[in-house]
Coordinates of C-alpha atoms in Angstrom, one line a residue:
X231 CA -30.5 17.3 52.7
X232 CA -27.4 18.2 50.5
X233 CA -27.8 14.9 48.6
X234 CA -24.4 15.3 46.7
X235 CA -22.2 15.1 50.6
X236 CA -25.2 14.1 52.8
X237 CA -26.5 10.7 51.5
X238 CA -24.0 8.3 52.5
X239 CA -25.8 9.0 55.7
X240 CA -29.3 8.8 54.4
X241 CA -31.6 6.0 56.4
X242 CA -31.8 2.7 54.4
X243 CA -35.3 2.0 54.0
X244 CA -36.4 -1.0 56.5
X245 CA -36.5 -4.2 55.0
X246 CA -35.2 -4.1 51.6
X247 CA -33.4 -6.9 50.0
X248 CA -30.4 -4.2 49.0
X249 CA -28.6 -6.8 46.2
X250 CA -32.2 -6.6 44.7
X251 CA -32.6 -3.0 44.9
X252 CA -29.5 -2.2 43.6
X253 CA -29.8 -5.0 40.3
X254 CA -33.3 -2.8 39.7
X255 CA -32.1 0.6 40.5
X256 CA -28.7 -0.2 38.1
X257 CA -31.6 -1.2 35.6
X258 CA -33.6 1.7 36.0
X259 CA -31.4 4.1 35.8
X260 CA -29.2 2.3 32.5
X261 CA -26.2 2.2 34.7
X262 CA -23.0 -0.1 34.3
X263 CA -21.4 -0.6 37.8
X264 CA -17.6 -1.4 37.5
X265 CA -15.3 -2.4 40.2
X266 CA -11.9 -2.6 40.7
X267 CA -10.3 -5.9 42.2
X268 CA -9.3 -4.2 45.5
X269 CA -13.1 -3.8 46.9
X270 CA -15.0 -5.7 49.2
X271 CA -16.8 -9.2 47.7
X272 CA -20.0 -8.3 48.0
X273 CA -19.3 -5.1 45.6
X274 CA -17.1 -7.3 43.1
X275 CA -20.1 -10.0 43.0
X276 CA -22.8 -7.1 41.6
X277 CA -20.2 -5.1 39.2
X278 CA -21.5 -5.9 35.3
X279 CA -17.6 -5.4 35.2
X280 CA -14.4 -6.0 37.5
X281 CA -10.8 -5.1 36.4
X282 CA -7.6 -3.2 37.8
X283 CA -7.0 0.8 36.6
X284 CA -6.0 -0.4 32.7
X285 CA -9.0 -2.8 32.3
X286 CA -11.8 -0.1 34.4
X287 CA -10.3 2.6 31.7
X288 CA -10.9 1.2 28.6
X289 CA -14.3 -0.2 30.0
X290 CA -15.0 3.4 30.6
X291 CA -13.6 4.4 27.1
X292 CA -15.9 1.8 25.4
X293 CA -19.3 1.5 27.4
X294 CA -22.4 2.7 26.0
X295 CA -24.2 3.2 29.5
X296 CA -25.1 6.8 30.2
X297 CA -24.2 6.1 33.7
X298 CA -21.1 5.1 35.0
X299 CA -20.6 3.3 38.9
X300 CA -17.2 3.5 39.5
X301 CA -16.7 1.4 42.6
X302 CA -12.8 2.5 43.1
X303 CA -11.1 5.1 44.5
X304 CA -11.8 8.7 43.6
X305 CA -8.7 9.0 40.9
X306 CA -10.3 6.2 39.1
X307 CA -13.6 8.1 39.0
X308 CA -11.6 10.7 37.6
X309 CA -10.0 9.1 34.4
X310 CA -13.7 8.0 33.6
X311 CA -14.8 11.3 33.7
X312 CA -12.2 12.4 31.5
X313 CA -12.9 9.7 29.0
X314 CA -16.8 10.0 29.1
X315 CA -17.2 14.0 29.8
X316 CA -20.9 13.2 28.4
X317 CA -21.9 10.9 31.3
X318 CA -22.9 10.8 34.4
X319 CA -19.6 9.1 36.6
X320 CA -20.6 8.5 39.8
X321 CA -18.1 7.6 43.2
X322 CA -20.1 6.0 46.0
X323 CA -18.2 7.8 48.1
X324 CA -15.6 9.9 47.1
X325 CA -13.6 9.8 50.6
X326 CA -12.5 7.2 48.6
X327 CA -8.6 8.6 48.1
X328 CA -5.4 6.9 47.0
X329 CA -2.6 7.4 49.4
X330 CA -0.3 6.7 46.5
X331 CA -2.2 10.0 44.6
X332 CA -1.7 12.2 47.9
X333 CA 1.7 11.8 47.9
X334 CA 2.0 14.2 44.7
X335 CA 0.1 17.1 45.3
X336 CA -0.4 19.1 41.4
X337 CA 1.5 22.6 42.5
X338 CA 4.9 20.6 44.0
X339 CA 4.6 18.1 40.8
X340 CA 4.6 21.1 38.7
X341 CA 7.3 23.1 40.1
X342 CA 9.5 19.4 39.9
X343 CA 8.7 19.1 36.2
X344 CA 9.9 23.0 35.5
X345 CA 12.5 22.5 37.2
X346 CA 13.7 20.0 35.0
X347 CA 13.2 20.8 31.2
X348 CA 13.2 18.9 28.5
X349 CA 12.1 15.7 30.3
X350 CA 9.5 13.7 29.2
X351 CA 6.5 13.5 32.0
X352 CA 5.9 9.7 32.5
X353 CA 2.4 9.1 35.1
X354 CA 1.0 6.7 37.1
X355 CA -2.6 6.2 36.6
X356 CA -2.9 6.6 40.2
X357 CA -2.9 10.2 39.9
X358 CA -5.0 13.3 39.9
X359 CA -6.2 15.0 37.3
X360 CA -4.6 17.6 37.9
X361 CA -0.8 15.8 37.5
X362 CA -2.1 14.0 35.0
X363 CA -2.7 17.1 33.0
X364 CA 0.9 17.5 33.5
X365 CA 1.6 14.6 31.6
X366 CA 3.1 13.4 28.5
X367 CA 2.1 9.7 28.6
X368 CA 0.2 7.9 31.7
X369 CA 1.0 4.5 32.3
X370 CA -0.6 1.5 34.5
X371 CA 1.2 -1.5 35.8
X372 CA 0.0 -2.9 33.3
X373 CA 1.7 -1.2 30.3
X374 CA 4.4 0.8 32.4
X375 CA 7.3 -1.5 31.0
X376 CA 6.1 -1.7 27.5
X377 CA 5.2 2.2 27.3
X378 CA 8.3 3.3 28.4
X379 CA 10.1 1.2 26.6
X380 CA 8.5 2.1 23.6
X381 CA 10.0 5.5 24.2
X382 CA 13.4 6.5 22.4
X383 CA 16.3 5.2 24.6
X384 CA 17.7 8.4 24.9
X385 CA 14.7 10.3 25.9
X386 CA 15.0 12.1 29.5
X387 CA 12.1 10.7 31.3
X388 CA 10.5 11.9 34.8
X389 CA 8.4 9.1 36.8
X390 CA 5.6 9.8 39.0
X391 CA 4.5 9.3 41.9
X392 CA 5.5 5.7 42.6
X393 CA 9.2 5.5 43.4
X394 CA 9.0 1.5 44.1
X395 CA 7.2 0.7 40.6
X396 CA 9.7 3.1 38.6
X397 CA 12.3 1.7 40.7
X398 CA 11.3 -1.5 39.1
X399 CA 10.5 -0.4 35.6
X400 CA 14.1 1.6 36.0
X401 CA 15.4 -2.1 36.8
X402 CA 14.2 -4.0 33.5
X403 CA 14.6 -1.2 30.9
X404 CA 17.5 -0.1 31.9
X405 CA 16.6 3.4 32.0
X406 CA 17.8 6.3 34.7
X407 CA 14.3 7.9 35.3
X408 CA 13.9 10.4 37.4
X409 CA 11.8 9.4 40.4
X410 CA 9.5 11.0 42.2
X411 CA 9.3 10.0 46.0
X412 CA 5.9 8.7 46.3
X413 CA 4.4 5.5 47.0
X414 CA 1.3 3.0 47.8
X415 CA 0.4 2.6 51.9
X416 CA -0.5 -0.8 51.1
X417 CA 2.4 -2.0 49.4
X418 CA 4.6 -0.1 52.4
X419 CA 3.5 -2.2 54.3
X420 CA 4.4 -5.6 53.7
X421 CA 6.2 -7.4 56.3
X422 CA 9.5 -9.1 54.3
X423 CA 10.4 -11.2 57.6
X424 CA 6.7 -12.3 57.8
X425 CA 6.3 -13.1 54.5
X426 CA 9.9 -15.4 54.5
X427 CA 7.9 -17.2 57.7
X428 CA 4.9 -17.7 55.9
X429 CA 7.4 -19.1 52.8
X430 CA 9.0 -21.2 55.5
X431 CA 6.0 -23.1 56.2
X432 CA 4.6 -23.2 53.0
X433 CA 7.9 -24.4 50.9
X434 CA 5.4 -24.8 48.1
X435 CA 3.8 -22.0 47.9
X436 CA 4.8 -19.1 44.9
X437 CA 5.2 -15.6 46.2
X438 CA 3.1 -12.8 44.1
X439 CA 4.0 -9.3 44.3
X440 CA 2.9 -6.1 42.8
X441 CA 5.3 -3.9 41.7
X442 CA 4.2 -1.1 44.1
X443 CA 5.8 -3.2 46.5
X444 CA 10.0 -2.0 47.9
X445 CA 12.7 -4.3 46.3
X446 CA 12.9 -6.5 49.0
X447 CA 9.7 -8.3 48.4
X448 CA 9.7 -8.0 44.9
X449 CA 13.4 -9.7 45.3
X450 CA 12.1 -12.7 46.7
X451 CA 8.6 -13.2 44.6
X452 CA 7.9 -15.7 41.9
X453 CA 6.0 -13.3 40.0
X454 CA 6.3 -8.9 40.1
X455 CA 2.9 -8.2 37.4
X456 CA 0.3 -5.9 37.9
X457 CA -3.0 -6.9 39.5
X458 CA -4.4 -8.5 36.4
X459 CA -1.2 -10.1 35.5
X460 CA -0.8 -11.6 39.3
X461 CA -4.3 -13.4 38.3
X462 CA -3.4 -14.8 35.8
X463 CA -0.7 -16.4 37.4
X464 CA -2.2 -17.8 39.7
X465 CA -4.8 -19.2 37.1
X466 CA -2.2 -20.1 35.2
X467 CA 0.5 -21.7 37.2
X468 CA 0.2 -25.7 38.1
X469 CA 1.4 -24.2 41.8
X470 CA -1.7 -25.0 43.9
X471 CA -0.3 -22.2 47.2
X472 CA 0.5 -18.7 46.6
X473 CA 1.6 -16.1 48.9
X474 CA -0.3 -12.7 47.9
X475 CA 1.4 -9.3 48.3
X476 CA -1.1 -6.8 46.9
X477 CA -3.9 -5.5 48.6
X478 CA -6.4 -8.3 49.6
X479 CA -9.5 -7.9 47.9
X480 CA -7.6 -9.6 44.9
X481 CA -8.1 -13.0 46.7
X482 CA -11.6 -13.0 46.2
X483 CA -11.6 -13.0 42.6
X484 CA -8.0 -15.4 42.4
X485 CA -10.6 -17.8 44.7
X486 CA -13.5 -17.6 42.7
X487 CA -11.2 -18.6 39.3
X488 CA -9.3 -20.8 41.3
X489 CA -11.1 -22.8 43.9
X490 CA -8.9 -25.5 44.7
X491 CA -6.3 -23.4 45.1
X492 CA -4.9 -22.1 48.4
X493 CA -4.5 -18.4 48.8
X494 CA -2.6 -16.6 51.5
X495 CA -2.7 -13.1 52.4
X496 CA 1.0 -11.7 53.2
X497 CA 0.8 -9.9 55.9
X498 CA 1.8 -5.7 57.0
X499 CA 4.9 -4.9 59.6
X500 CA 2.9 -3.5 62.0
X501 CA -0.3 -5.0 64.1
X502 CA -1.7 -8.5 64.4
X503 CA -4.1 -8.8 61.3
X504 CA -3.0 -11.4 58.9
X505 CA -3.9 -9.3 55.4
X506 CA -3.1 -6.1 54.0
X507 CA -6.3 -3.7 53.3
X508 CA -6.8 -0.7 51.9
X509 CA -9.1 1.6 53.8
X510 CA -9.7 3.7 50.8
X511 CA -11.2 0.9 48.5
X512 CA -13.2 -0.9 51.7
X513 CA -15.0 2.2 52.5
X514 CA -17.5 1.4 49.3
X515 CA -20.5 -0.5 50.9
X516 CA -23.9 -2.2 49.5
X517 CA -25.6 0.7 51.1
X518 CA -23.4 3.2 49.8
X519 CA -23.8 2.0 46.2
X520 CA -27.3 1.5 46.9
X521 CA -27.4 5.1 48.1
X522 CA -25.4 6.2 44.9
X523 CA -28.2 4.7 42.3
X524 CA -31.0 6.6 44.4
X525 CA -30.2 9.5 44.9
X526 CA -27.6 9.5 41.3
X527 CA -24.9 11.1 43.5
X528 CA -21.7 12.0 44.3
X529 CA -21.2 13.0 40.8
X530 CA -17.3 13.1 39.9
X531 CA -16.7 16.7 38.3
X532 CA -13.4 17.5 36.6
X533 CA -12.5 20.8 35.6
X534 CA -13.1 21.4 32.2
X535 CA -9.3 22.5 31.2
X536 CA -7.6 20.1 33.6
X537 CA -10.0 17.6 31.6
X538 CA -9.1 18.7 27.9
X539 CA -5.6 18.7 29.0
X540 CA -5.5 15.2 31.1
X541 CA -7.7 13.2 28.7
X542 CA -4.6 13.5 25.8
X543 CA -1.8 11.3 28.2
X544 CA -4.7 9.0 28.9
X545 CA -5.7 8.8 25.2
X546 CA -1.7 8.1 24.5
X547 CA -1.7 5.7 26.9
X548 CA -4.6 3.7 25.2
X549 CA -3.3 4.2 21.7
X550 CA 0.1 2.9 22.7
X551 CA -1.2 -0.3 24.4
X552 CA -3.6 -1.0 21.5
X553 CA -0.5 -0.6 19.2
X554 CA 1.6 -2.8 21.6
X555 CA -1.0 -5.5 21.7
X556 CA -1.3 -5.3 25.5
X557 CA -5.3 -4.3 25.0
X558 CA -7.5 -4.6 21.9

């Protein structure tokens, strides 16, 4: 069996408890399973640590463990990687890929940046390596706002991939950045008419929206914040209704923190299901990440000079936010 492509269809042993397993496997092995927000309960309920991209990469940046469980998409794998070269980063299952990171393939990026000297290269974290070794500075939506605004206000910048979140960013600095014309599946999708219907019969209800999201729903949310942010929020606010429009697996955790609050999914244009999911992030299962811890594999590998070159906008973008306050 070719462990490193093969397992995820290895047999699961016949009546193992697989929470159990996985609890004495992480031990065994001096592993630190992290998760982002977006991924099934079950997954978030066994991570030592949940987050969004900012939180999952200075987790990576600080964590002793020799083995790293990155229960995300493969990008995110990536970024550990390139922060812990040293250890073992693992991917449950890296078909795990970003639809938002697809949309700007490294070779068209490229030939975009040349074609436009003297700009400075301003990334998504939901990127490949590859662009992000093509980078200046990466940014979350987290920190997007305060990096670039940290930037001289005459500096020439180039924003990539997302052209909805540098839209936005483009909207509160006051900046003309270039944009490149990417953007989330997810966040696509949101239905505005639906989620005006769903406002309709929930008049007290607040409206949260990433800012991966087009205009129009950002237009009519309470709250535009980052994954993290939206939480908060929703911890936060004396509202006791909120309307969701981020990718689902956010409710679980908002529920947990909140449970006597009420917390709707908005829903996509298209089809009859009443949340928005991203297939990427649901393909991570109990017996994939069981899988992962037994047979230590799929390893994420990241070329050595991509690496040395991505890990310095990365770095930047951790040194910036650590200056700005926004992490410690």
């Amino acid at each position: 069996m070719n462990v490193q492509k093969g397992y995820v269809d290895e047999p699961i042993p016949q009546g193992i408890d697989l929470k159990s397993e996985i609890l004495r496997l992480k031990q065994e092995r001096n592993a630190v399973i992290m998760a982002h927000y977006y991924q099934r309960k079950e997954i978030q309920e066994l991570a030592d640590h949940i987050g969004d991209s900012l939180a999952l990469a200075q987790l990576a940046a600080k964590t002793d463990a020799p083995v790293i469980v990155l229960c995300g998409v493969h990008f995110m794998g990536e970024t550990a990687k390139i922060l812990c070269p040293d250890k073992t980063v693992i991917v449950p299952d890296l078909s795990a890929g970003c639809s938002l990171a697809d949309s700007c393939p490294a070779d068209e990026f490229e030939q975009y940046v040349k074609q436009h000297p003297g700009y400075t290269v301003v990334s998504y974290v939901n990127t490949s390596a590859a662009v992000k070794a093509l980078t200046d500075v990466v940014v979350t939506s987290s920190n997007a706002k305060q990096i670039v605004d940290s930037l001289p206000q005459d500096e020439k910048i180039i924003f990539g991939p997302d052209r909805n979140l540098g839209n936005y960013i483009n909207s509160l600095t006051g900046r003309n950045m270039l944009l490149w014309d990417g953007a989330c599946h997810v966040h696509e999708k949101f239905s505005l008419d639906k989620i005006l219907e769903l406002k309709r019969d929930n008049d007290d209800a607040r409206v949260l929206a990433h800012p991966e999201c087009p205009k129009p729903i950002r237009l009519v949310a309470d709250k535009v914040g980052s994954t993290q942010a939206l939480l908060n929020y929703a911890v936060e606010n004396d509202a006791t209704k909120f309307i969701v429009a981020t990718e689902s697996g956010i409710l679980h955790e908002m529920q947990r923190r909140c449970p006597d609050k009420v917390f709707i999914p908005a829903p996509p244009e298209d089809g009859t299901c009443a949340c928005n999911e991203c297939e990427y992030m649901k393909l991570i299962t109990l017996e994939k990440l069981y899988n992962s811890l037994r047979f230590m594999a799929p390893q994420v590998q990241v070329d050595g000079d991509i690496a040395r070159r991505a890990v310095k906008p990365i770095e930047r973008m951790l040194d910036i936010s650590r200056q700005l306050g926004i992490i410690k």
